[in-house]
């Protein structure tokens, strides 16, 4: 047997075919009341993201991309429709239960960073790992790993206000990945980055994806979207197109359930 064939078999032993969807929405809508009337940001979205799948969401400004991400992550309540995470319906969860779910199983990269201004870069990342259940030593090691990967080691003791927009974005990505979430929801993670740092962030996301993490990424950049397994296009709050970029991924086997909602 050749070394390549042997390696392929060892890889196959560690991987399984994707199972049921990790994240699923059916008939999802979101409407906002304004002085001018009701604005329908999301209109009946049916979407599936399987465990270990990387899905990019594209569309023009105002098409509902960020709103969809916020609703799927429990930051905004849906007007109607249903959301399942790991086969458990979650759209009716209380905000307290959603908070538990996010800090244990969902990573979120916000478009405008949302870093804690009173904490250093290191603490922003390390605290996320601690809240997710890591030991102090494990949280510190994870922080150092992520900051090193993103070229931020020298900025570890800086305050967010001392960083450029691109540096803050990279810290936000590190923080979202610190607790090794099963699902990463990310809103324009490379929007403030140059080509070198965009490549570093995408390299880290692909590595997490290869380890079995599901990613739902909103982007305006077709080059970023091309790294995903599927691209979903939104228009006027509806899915206009949903196409595979590459063959469906294999996912690492896991025996843990995503949902363990303990107060």
PDB file of N, CA, C and O in Angstrom, residues 125-189:
ATOM      1  N   UNK A 125     -10.356  37.629  24.450  1.00  0.00           N
ATOM      2  CA  UNK A 125     -10.340  36.280  23.882  1.00  0.00           C
ATOM      3  C   UNK A 125     -10.380  35.223  24.974  1.00  0.00           C
ATOM      4  O   UNK A 125     -11.139  34.251  24.896  1.00  0.00           O
ATOM      5  N   UNK A 126      -9.584  35.407  26.018  1.00  0.00           N
ATOM      6  CA  UNK A 126      -9.490  34.393  27.074  1.00  0.00           C
ATOM      7  C   UNK A 126     -10.804  34.234  27.825  1.00  0.00           C
ATOM      8  O   UNK A 126     -11.208  33.109  28.149  1.00  0.00           O
ATOM      9  N   UNK A 127     -11.483  35.339  28.105  1.00  0.00           N
ATOM     10  CA  UNK A 127     -12.753  35.259  28.833  1.00  0.00           C
ATOM     11  C   UNK A 127     -13.785  34.460  28.048  1.00  0.00           C
ATOM     12  O   UNK A 127     -14.564  33.692  28.618  1.00  0.00           O
ATOM     13  N   UNK A 128     -13.793  34.611  26.728  1.00  0.00           N
ATOM     14  CA  UNK A 128     -14.736  33.844  25.908  1.00  0.00           C
ATOM     15  C   UNK A 128     -14.499  32.347  26.059  1.00  0.00           C
ATOM     16  O   UNK A 128     -15.442  31.550  26.128  1.00  0.00           O
ATOM     17  N   UNK A 129     -13.226  31.949  26.117  1.00  0.00           N
ATOM     18  CA  UNK A 129     -12.902  30.537  26.302  1.00  0.00           C
ATOM     19  C   UNK A 129     -13.310  30.065  27.695  1.00  0.00           C
ATOM     20  O   UNK A 129     -13.838  28.957  27.862  1.00  0.00           O
ATOM     21  N   UNK A 130     -13.096  30.899  28.711  1.00  0.00           N
ATOM     22  CA  UNK A 130     -13.469  30.537  30.083  1.00  0.00           C
ATOM     23  C   UNK A 130     -14.978  30.381  30.219  1.00  0.00           C
ATOM     24  O   UNK A 130     -15.464  29.417  30.823  1.00  0.00           O
ATOM     25  N   UNK A 131     -15.718  31.311  29.647  1.00  0.00           N
ATOM     26  CA  UNK A 131     -17.179  31.237  29.705  1.00  0.00           C
ATOM     27  C   UNK A 131     -17.682  29.981  29.005  1.00  0.00           C
ATOM     28  O   UNK A 131     -18.669  29.371  29.406  1.00  0.00           O
ATOM     29  N   UNK A 132     -16.963  29.571  27.955  1.00  0.00           N
ATOM     30  CA  UNK A 132     -17.341  28.366  27.227  1.00  0.00           C
ATOM     31  C   UNK A 132     -16.981  27.078  27.932  1.00  0.00           C
ATOM     32  O   UNK A 132     -17.290  25.991  27.435  1.00  0.00           O
ATOM     33  N   UNK A 133     -16.303  27.170  29.094  1.00  0.00           N
ATOM     34  CA  UNK A 133     -16.032  25.973  29.880  1.00  0.00           C
ATOM     35  C   UNK A 133     -14.584  25.529  29.919  1.00  0.00           C
ATOM     36  O   UNK A 133     -14.266  24.512  30.549  1.00  0.00           O
ATOM     37  N   UNK A 134     -13.678  26.263  29.297  1.00  0.00           N
ATOM     38  CA  UNK A 134     -12.262  25.884  29.308  1.00  0.00           C
ATOM     39  C   UNK A 134     -11.652  26.159  30.679  1.00  0.00           C
ATOM     40  O   UNK A 134     -12.100  27.048  31.414  1.00  0.00           O
ATOM     41  N   UNK A 135     -10.626  25.394  31.035  1.00  0.00           N
ATOM     42  CA  UNK A 135      -9.865  25.680  32.240  1.00  0.00           C
ATOM     43  C   UNK A 135      -9.056  26.946  32.023  1.00  0.00           C
ATOM     44  O   UNK A 135      -8.876  27.399  30.880  1.00  0.00           O
ATOM     45  N   UNK A 136      -8.540  27.522  33.113  1.00  0.00           N
ATOM     46  CA  UNK A 136      -7.748  28.748  32.956  1.00  0.00           C
ATOM     47  C   UNK A 136      -6.527  28.497  32.080  1.00  0.00           C
ATOM     48  O   UNK A 136      -6.192  29.302  31.220  1.00  0.00           O
ATOM     49  N   UNK A 137      -5.868  27.369  32.314  1.00  0.00           N
ATOM     50  CA  UNK A 137      -4.696  27.056  31.490  1.00  0.00           C
ATOM     51  C   UNK A 137      -5.097  26.827  30.039  1.00  0.00           C
ATOM     52  O   UNK A 137      -4.429  27.301  29.119  1.00  0.00           O
ATOM     53  N   UNK A 138      -6.202  26.099  29.833  1.00  0.00           N
ATOM     54  CA  UNK A 138      -6.667  25.844  28.474  1.00  0.00           C
ATOM     55  C   UNK A 138      -7.095  27.111  27.762  1.00  0.00           C
ATOM     56  O   UNK A 138      -6.838  27.283  26.567  1.00  0.00           O
ATOM     57  N   UNK A 139      -7.751  28.026  28.504  1.00  0.00           N
ATOM     58  CA  UNK A 139      -8.194  29.291  27.916  1.00  0.00           C
ATOM     59  C   UNK A 139      -7.007  30.142  27.498  1.00  0.00           C
ATOM     60  O   UNK A 139      -7.005  30.773  26.435  1.00  0.00           O
ATOM     61  N   UNK A 140      -5.951  30.139  28.328  1.00  0.00           N
ATOM     62  CA  UNK A 140      -4.760  30.927  27.996  1.00  0.00           C
ATOM     63  C   UNK A 140      -4.054  30.355  26.767  1.00  0.00           C
ATOM     64  O   UNK A 140      -3.609  31.097  25.889  1.00  0.00           O
ATOM     65  N   UNK A 141      -3.972  29.026  26.721  1.00  0.00           N
ATOM     66  CA  UNK A 141      -3.327  28.384  25.570  1.00  0.00           C
ATOM     67  C   UNK A 141      -4.117  28.656  24.294  1.00  0.00           C
ATOM     68  O   UNK A 141      -3.530  28.918  23.237  1.00  0.00           O
ATOM     69  N   UNK A 142      -5.438  28.603  24.387  1.00  0.00           N
ATOM     70  CA  UNK A 142      -6.283  28.870  23.225  1.00  0.00           C
ATOM     71  C   UNK A 142      -6.125  30.313  22.769  1.00  0.00           C
ATOM     72  O   UNK A 142      -6.033  30.597  21.571  1.00  0.00           O
ATOM     73  N   UNK A 143      -6.066  31.237  23.724  1.00  0.00           N
ATOM     74  CA  UNK A 143      -5.860  32.652  23.401  1.00  0.00           C
ATOM     75  C   UNK A 143      -4.549  32.850  22.657  1.00  0.00           C
ATOM     76  O   UNK A 143      -4.501  33.522  21.620  1.00  0.00           O
ATOM     77  N   UNK A 144      -3.488  32.260  23.172  1.00  0.00           N
ATOM     78  CA  UNK A 144      -2.180  32.423  22.537  1.00  0.00           C
ATOM     79  C   UNK A 144      -2.157  31.811  21.141  1.00  0.00           C
ATOM     80  O   UNK A 144      -1.560  32.375  20.217  1.00  0.00           O
ATOM     81  N   UNK A 145      -2.830  30.666  20.980  1.00  0.00           N
ATOM     82  CA  UNK A 145      -2.892  30.013  19.670  1.00  0.00           C
ATOM     83  C   UNK A 145      -3.588  30.902  18.650  1.00  0.00           C
ATOM     84  O   UNK A 145      -3.089  31.112  17.538  1.00  0.00           O
ATOM     85  N   UNK A 146      -4.747  31.443  19.020  1.00  0.00           N
ATOM     86  CA  UNK A 146      -5.533  32.238  18.081  1.00  0.00           C
ATOM     87  C   UNK A 146      -4.868  33.574  17.769  1.00  0.00           C
ATOM     88  O   UNK A 146      -4.819  34.000  16.609  1.00  0.00           O
ATOM     89  N   UNK A 147      -4.366  34.254  18.785  1.00  0.00           N
ATOM     90  CA  UNK A 147      -3.714  35.544  18.541  1.00  0.00           C
ATOM     91  C   UNK A 147      -2.458  35.365  17.696  1.00  0.00           C
ATOM     92  O   UNK A 147      -2.155  36.194  16.831  1.00  0.00           O
ATOM     93  N   UNK A 148      -1.740  34.259  17.919  1.00  0.00           N
ATOM     94  CA  UNK A 148      -0.572  33.986  17.093  1.00  0.00           C
ATOM     95  C   UNK A 148      -0.943  33.727  15.652  1.00  0.00           C
ATOM     96  O   UNK A 148      -0.293  34.228  14.722  1.00  0.00           O
ATOM     97  N   UNK A 149      -2.003  32.952  15.442  1.00  0.00           N
ATOM     98  CA  UNK A 149      -2.450  32.626  14.095  1.00  0.00           C
ATOM     99  C   UNK A 149      -2.864  33.880  13.324  1.00  0.00           C
ATOM    100  O   UNK A 149      -2.661  33.977  12.109  1.00  0.00           O
ATOM    101  N   UNK A 150      -3.420  34.852  14.036  1.00  0.00           N
ATOM    102  CA  UNK A 150      -3.924  36.063  13.393  1.00  0.00           C
ATOM    103  C   UNK A 150      -2.951  37.237  13.478  1.00  0.00           C
ATOM    104  O   UNK A 150      -3.310  38.376  13.170  1.00  0.00           O
ATOM    105  N   UNK A 151      -1.710  36.980  13.907  1.00  0.00           N
ATOM    106  CA  UNK A 151      -0.706  38.027  13.942  1.00  0.00           C
ATOM    107  C   UNK A 151      -0.964  39.108  14.968  1.00  0.00           C
ATOM    108  O   UNK A 151      -0.610  40.283  14.754  1.00  0.00           O
ATOM    109  N   UNK A 152      -1.545  38.736  16.115  1.00  0.00           N
ATOM    110  CA  UNK A 152      -1.927  39.724  17.122  1.00  0.00           C
ATOM    111  C   UNK A 152      -1.196  39.555  18.447  1.00  0.00           C
ATOM    112  O   UNK A 152      -1.542  40.219  19.429  1.00  0.00           O
ATOM    113  N   UNK A 153      -0.187  38.700  18.490  1.00  0.00           N
ATOM    114  CA  UNK A 153       0.509  38.444  19.755  1.00  0.00           C
ATOM    115  C   UNK A 153       1.063  39.722  20.365  1.00  0.00           C
ATOM    116  O   UNK A 153       0.966  39.949  21.578  1.00  0.00           O
ATOM    117  N   UNK A 154       1.621  40.587  19.546  1.00  0.00           N
ATOM    118  CA  UNK A 154       2.218  41.829  20.046  1.00  0.00           C
ATOM    119  C   UNK A 154       1.159  42.805  20.570  1.00  0.00           C
ATOM    120  O   UNK A 154       1.494  43.755  21.296  1.00  0.00           O
ATOM    121  N   UNK A 155      -0.099  42.583  20.231  1.00  0.00           N
ATOM    122  CA  UNK A 155      -1.181  43.471  20.662  1.00  0.00           C
ATOM    123  C   UNK A 155      -1.962  42.894  21.842  1.00  0.00           C
ATOM    124  O   UNK A 155      -2.994  43.463  22.231  1.00  0.00           O
ATOM    125  N   UNK A 156      -1.490  41.804  22.431  1.00  0.00           N
ATOM    126  CA  UNK A 156      -2.264  41.081  23.446  1.00  0.00           C
ATOM    127  C   UNK A 156      -2.673  41.959  24.623  1.00  0.00           C
ATOM    128  O   UNK A 156      -3.783  41.813  25.153  1.00  0.00           O
ATOM    129  N   UNK A 157      -1.810  42.873  25.048  1.00  0.00           N
ATOM    130  CA  UNK A 157      -2.121  43.704  26.217  1.00  0.00           C
ATOM    131  C   UNK A 157      -2.695  45.070  25.844  1.00  0.00           C
ATOM    132  O   UNK A 157      -2.904  45.910  26.723  1.00  0.00           O
ATOM    133  N   UNK A 158      -2.949  45.285  24.585  1.00  0.00           N
ATOM    134  CA  UNK A 158      -3.539  46.553  24.141  1.00  0.00           C
ATOM    135  C   UNK A 158      -5.035  46.579  24.411  1.00  0.00           C
ATOM    136  O   UNK A 158      -5.695  45.536  24.468  1.00  0.00           O
ATOM    137  N   UNK A 159      -5.577  47.772  24.559  1.00  0.00           N
ATOM    138  CA  UNK A 159      -7.024  47.946  24.654  1.00  0.00           C
ATOM    139  C   UNK A 159      -7.597  48.024  23.238  1.00  0.00           C
ATOM    140  O   UNK A 159      -6.907  48.447  22.306  1.00  0.00           O
ATOM    141  N   UNK A 160      -8.864  47.607  23.056  1.00  0.00           N
ATOM    142  CA  UNK A 160      -9.459  47.669  21.718  1.00  0.00           C
ATOM    143  C   UNK A 160      -9.359  49.042  21.068  1.00  0.00           C
ATOM    144  O   UNK A 160      -9.170  49.146  19.852  1.00  0.00           O
ATOM    145  N   UNK A 161      -9.460  50.113  21.872  1.00  0.00           N
ATOM    146  CA  UNK A 161      -9.413  51.468  21.320  1.00  0.00           C
ATOM    147  C   UNK A 161      -8.053  51.801  20.712  1.00  0.00           C
ATOM    148  O   UNK A 161      -7.934  52.749  19.924  1.00  0.00           O
ATOM    149  N   UNK A 162      -7.023  51.047  21.085  1.00  0.00           N
ATOM    150  CA  UNK A 162      -5.677  51.287  20.560  1.00  0.00           C
ATOM    151  C   UNK A 162      -5.419  50.552  19.242  1.00  0.00           C
ATOM    152  O   UNK A 162      -4.337  50.677  18.675  1.00  0.00           O
ATOM    153  N   UNK A 163      -6.400  49.797  18.784  1.00  0.00           N
ATOM    154  CA  UNK A 163      -6.234  48.988  17.583  1.00  0.00           C
ATOM    155  C   UNK A 163      -6.876  49.642  16.377  1.00  0.00           C
ATOM    156  O   UNK A 163      -7.811  50.444  16.497  1.00  0.00           O
ATOM    157  N   UNK A 164      -6.396  49.283  15.211  1.00  0.00           N
ATOM    158  CA  UNK A 164      -7.063  49.703  13.968  1.00  0.00           C
ATOM    159  C   UNK A 164      -8.343  48.893  13.795  1.00  0.00           C
ATOM    160  O   UNK A 164      -8.575  47.891  14.498  1.00  0.00           O
ATOM    161  N   UNK A 165      -9.164  49.302  12.852  1.00  0.00           N
ATOM    162  CA  UNK A 165     -10.397  48.559  12.586  1.00  0.00           C
ATOM    163  C   UNK A 165     -10.114  47.129  12.179  1.00  0.00           C
ATOM    164  O   UNK A 165     -10.802  46.187  12.611  1.00  0.00           O
ATOM    165  N   UNK A 166      -9.098  46.940  11.336  1.00  0.00           N
ATOM    166  CA  UNK A 166      -8.752  45.596  10.907  1.00  0.00           C
ATOM    167  C   UNK A 166      -8.278  44.724  12.051  1.00  0.00           C
ATOM    168  O   UNK A 166      -8.598  43.531  12.117  1.00  0.00           O
ATOM    169  N   UNK A 167      -7.504  45.315  12.980  1.00  0.00           N
ATOM    170  CA  UNK A 167      -7.034  44.557  14.145  1.00  0.00           C
ATOM    171  C   UNK A 167      -8.196  44.187  15.059  1.00  0.00           C
ATOM    172  O   UNK A 167      -8.258  43.065  15.575  1.00  0.00           O
ATOM    173  N   UNK A 168      -9.126  45.110  15.250  1.00  0.00           N
ATOM    174  CA  UNK A 168     -10.296  44.797  16.066  1.00  0.00           C
ATOM    175  C   UNK A 168     -11.114  43.667  15.443  1.00  0.00           C
ATOM    176  O   UNK A 168     -11.633  42.796  16.156  1.00  0.00           O
ATOM    177  N   UNK A 169     -11.213  43.659  14.125  1.00  0.00           N
ATOM    178  CA  UNK A 169     -11.954  42.596  13.451  1.00  0.00           C
ATOM    179  C   UNK A 169     -11.303  41.246  13.690  1.00  0.00           C
ATOM    180  O   UNK A 169     -11.970  40.242  13.932  1.00  0.00           O
ATOM    181  N   UNK A 170      -9.972  41.206  13.641  1.00  0.00           N
ATOM    182  CA  UNK A 170      -9.269  39.943  13.880  1.00  0.00           C
ATOM    183  C   UNK A 170      -9.433  39.478  15.323  1.00  0.00           C
ATOM    184  O   UNK A 170      -9.573  38.285  15.586  1.00  0.00           O
ATOM    185  N   UNK A 171      -9.439  40.419  16.259  1.00  0.00           N
ATOM    186  CA  UNK A 171      -9.692  40.049  17.660  1.00  0.00           C
ATOM    187  C   UNK A 171     -11.104  39.479  17.809  1.00  0.00           C
ATOM    188  O   UNK A 171     -11.326  38.494  18.520  1.00  0.00           O
ATOM    189  N   UNK A 172     -12.060  40.075  17.108  1.00  0.00           N
ATOM    190  CA  UNK A 172     -13.439  39.584  17.169  1.00  0.00           C
ATOM    191  C   UNK A 172     -13.538  38.154  16.645  1.00  0.00           C
ATOM    192  O   UNK A 172     -14.281  37.330  17.187  1.00  0.00           O
ATOM    193  N   UNK A 173     -12.787  37.843  15.589  1.00  0.00           N
ATOM    194  CA  UNK A 173     -12.769  36.478  15.058  1.00  0.00           C
ATOM    195  C   UNK A 173     -12.161  35.522  16.078  1.00  0.00           C
ATOM    196  O   UNK A 173     -12.688  34.437  16.339  1.00  0.00           O
ATOM    197  N   UNK A 174     -11.034  35.933  16.688  1.00  0.00           N
ATOM    198  CA  UNK A 174     -10.391  35.090  17.703  1.00  0.00           C
ATOM    199  C   UNK A 174     -11.329  34.840  18.877  1.00  0.00           C
ATOM    200  O   UNK A 174     -11.429  33.711  19.381  1.00  0.00           O
ATOM    201  N   UNK A 175     -12.015  35.879  19.317  1.00  0.00           N
ATOM    202  CA  UNK A 175     -12.944  35.726  20.444  1.00  0.00           C
ATOM    203  C   UNK A 175     -14.066  34.757  20.098  1.00  0.00           C
ATOM    204  O   UNK A 175     -14.462  33.913  20.914  1.00  0.00           O
ATOM    205  N   UNK A 176     -14.593  34.853  18.889  1.00  0.00           N
ATOM    206  CA  UNK A 176     -15.707  33.986  18.490  1.00  0.00           C
ATOM    207  C   UNK A 176     -15.297  32.521  18.420  1.00  0.00           C
ATOM    208  O   UNK A 176     -16.128  31.630  18.619  1.00  0.00           O
ATOM    209  N   UNK A 177     -14.024  32.267  18.120  1.00  0.00           N
ATOM    210  CA  UNK A 177     -13.540  30.895  17.994  1.00  0.00           C
ATOM    211  C   UNK A 177     -12.962  30.346  19.292  1.00  0.00           C
ATOM    212  O   UNK A 177     -12.652  29.148  19.370  1.00  0.00           O
ATOM    213  N   UNK A 178     -12.835  31.189  20.316  1.00  0.00           N
ATOM    214  CA  UNK A 178     -12.102  30.814  21.525  1.00  0.00           C
ATOM    215  C   UNK A 178     -12.695  29.604  22.230  1.00  0.00           C
ATOM    216  O   UNK A 178     -11.970  28.771  22.765  1.00  0.00           O
ATOM    217  N   UNK A 179     -14.019  29.462  22.246  1.00  0.00           N
ATOM    218  CA  UNK A 179     -14.644  28.345  22.971  1.00  0.00           C
ATOM    219  C   UNK A 179     -14.980  27.168  22.053  1.00  0.00           C
ATOM    220  O   UNK A 179     -15.738  26.287  22.428  1.00  0.00           O
ATOM    221  N   UNK A 180     -14.368  27.149  20.882  1.00  0.00           N
ATOM    222  CA  UNK A 180     -14.528  26.062  19.913  1.00  0.00           C
ATOM    223  C   UNK A 180     -16.017  25.744  19.677  1.00  0.00           C
ATOM    224  O   UNK A 180     -16.482  24.628  19.904  1.00  0.00           O
ATOM    225  N   UNK A 181     -16.762  26.720  19.175  1.00  0.00           N
ATOM    226  CA  UNK A 181     -18.211  26.511  19.004  1.00  0.00           C
ATOM    227  C   UNK A 181     -18.516  25.517  17.883  1.00  0.00           C
ATOM    228  O   UNK A 181     -17.748  25.367  16.937  1.00  0.00           O
ATOM    229  N   UNK A 182     -19.661  24.853  18.013  1.00  0.00           N
ATOM    230  CA  UNK A 182     -20.108  23.949  16.954  1.00  0.00           C
ATOM    231  C   UNK A 182     -20.561  24.727  15.727  1.00  0.00           C
ATOM    232  O   UNK A 182     -20.486  24.229  14.606  1.00  0.00           O
ATOM    233  N   UNK A 183     -21.036  25.948  15.961  1.00  0.00           N
ATOM    234  CA  UNK A 183     -21.558  26.789  14.886  1.00  0.00           C
ATOM    235  C   UNK A 183     -20.972  28.183  15.005  1.00  0.00           C
ATOM    236  O   UNK A 183     -21.005  28.794  16.074  1.00  0.00           O
ATOM    237  N   UNK A 184     -20.422  28.698  13.908  1.00  0.00           N
ATOM    238  CA  UNK A 184     -19.909  30.060  13.863  1.00  0.00           C
ATOM    239  C   UNK A 184     -20.790  30.880  12.937  1.00  0.00           C
ATOM    240  O   UNK A 184     -20.969  30.535  11.765  1.00  0.00           O
ATOM    241  N   UNK A 185     -21.339  31.976  13.453  1.00  0.00           N
ATOM    242  CA  UNK A 185     -22.125  32.927  12.674  1.00  0.00           C
ATOM    243  C   UNK A 185     -21.281  34.192  12.546  1.00  0.00           C
ATOM    244  O   UNK A 185     -20.920  34.800  13.557  1.00  0.00           O
ATOM    245  N   UNK A 186     -20.957  34.575  11.324  1.00  0.00           N
ATOM    246  CA  UNK A 186     -20.016  35.671  11.154  1.00  0.00           C
ATOM    247  C   UNK A 186     -20.486  36.658  10.084  1.00  0.00           C
ATOM    248  O   UNK A 186     -20.844  36.267   8.974  1.00  0.00           O
ATOM    249  N   UNK A 187     -20.497  37.927  10.468  1.00  0.00           N
ATOM    250  CA  UNK A 187     -21.032  38.998   9.629  1.00  0.00           C
ATOM    251  C   UNK A 187     -19.886  39.832   9.080  1.00  0.00           C
ATOM    252  O   UNK A 187     -19.268  40.616   9.809  1.00  0.00           O
ATOM    253  N   UNK A 188     -19.561  39.661   7.805  1.00  0.00           N
ATOM    254  CA  UNK A 188     -18.488  40.397   7.133  1.00  0.00           C
ATOM    255  C   UNK A 188     -17.166  40.331   7.917  1.00  0.00           C
ATOM    256  O   UNK A 188     -16.586  41.372   8.279  1.00  0.00           O
ATOM    257  N   UNK A 189     -16.632  39.133   8.188  1.00  0.00           N
ATOM    258  CA  UNK A 189     -15.427  39.033   9.014  1.00  0.00           C
ATOM    259  C   UNK A 189     -14.177  39.591   8.363  1.00  0.00           C
ATOM    260  O   UNK A 189     -13.183  39.834   9.050  1.00  0.00           O
TER     261      UNK A 189
END
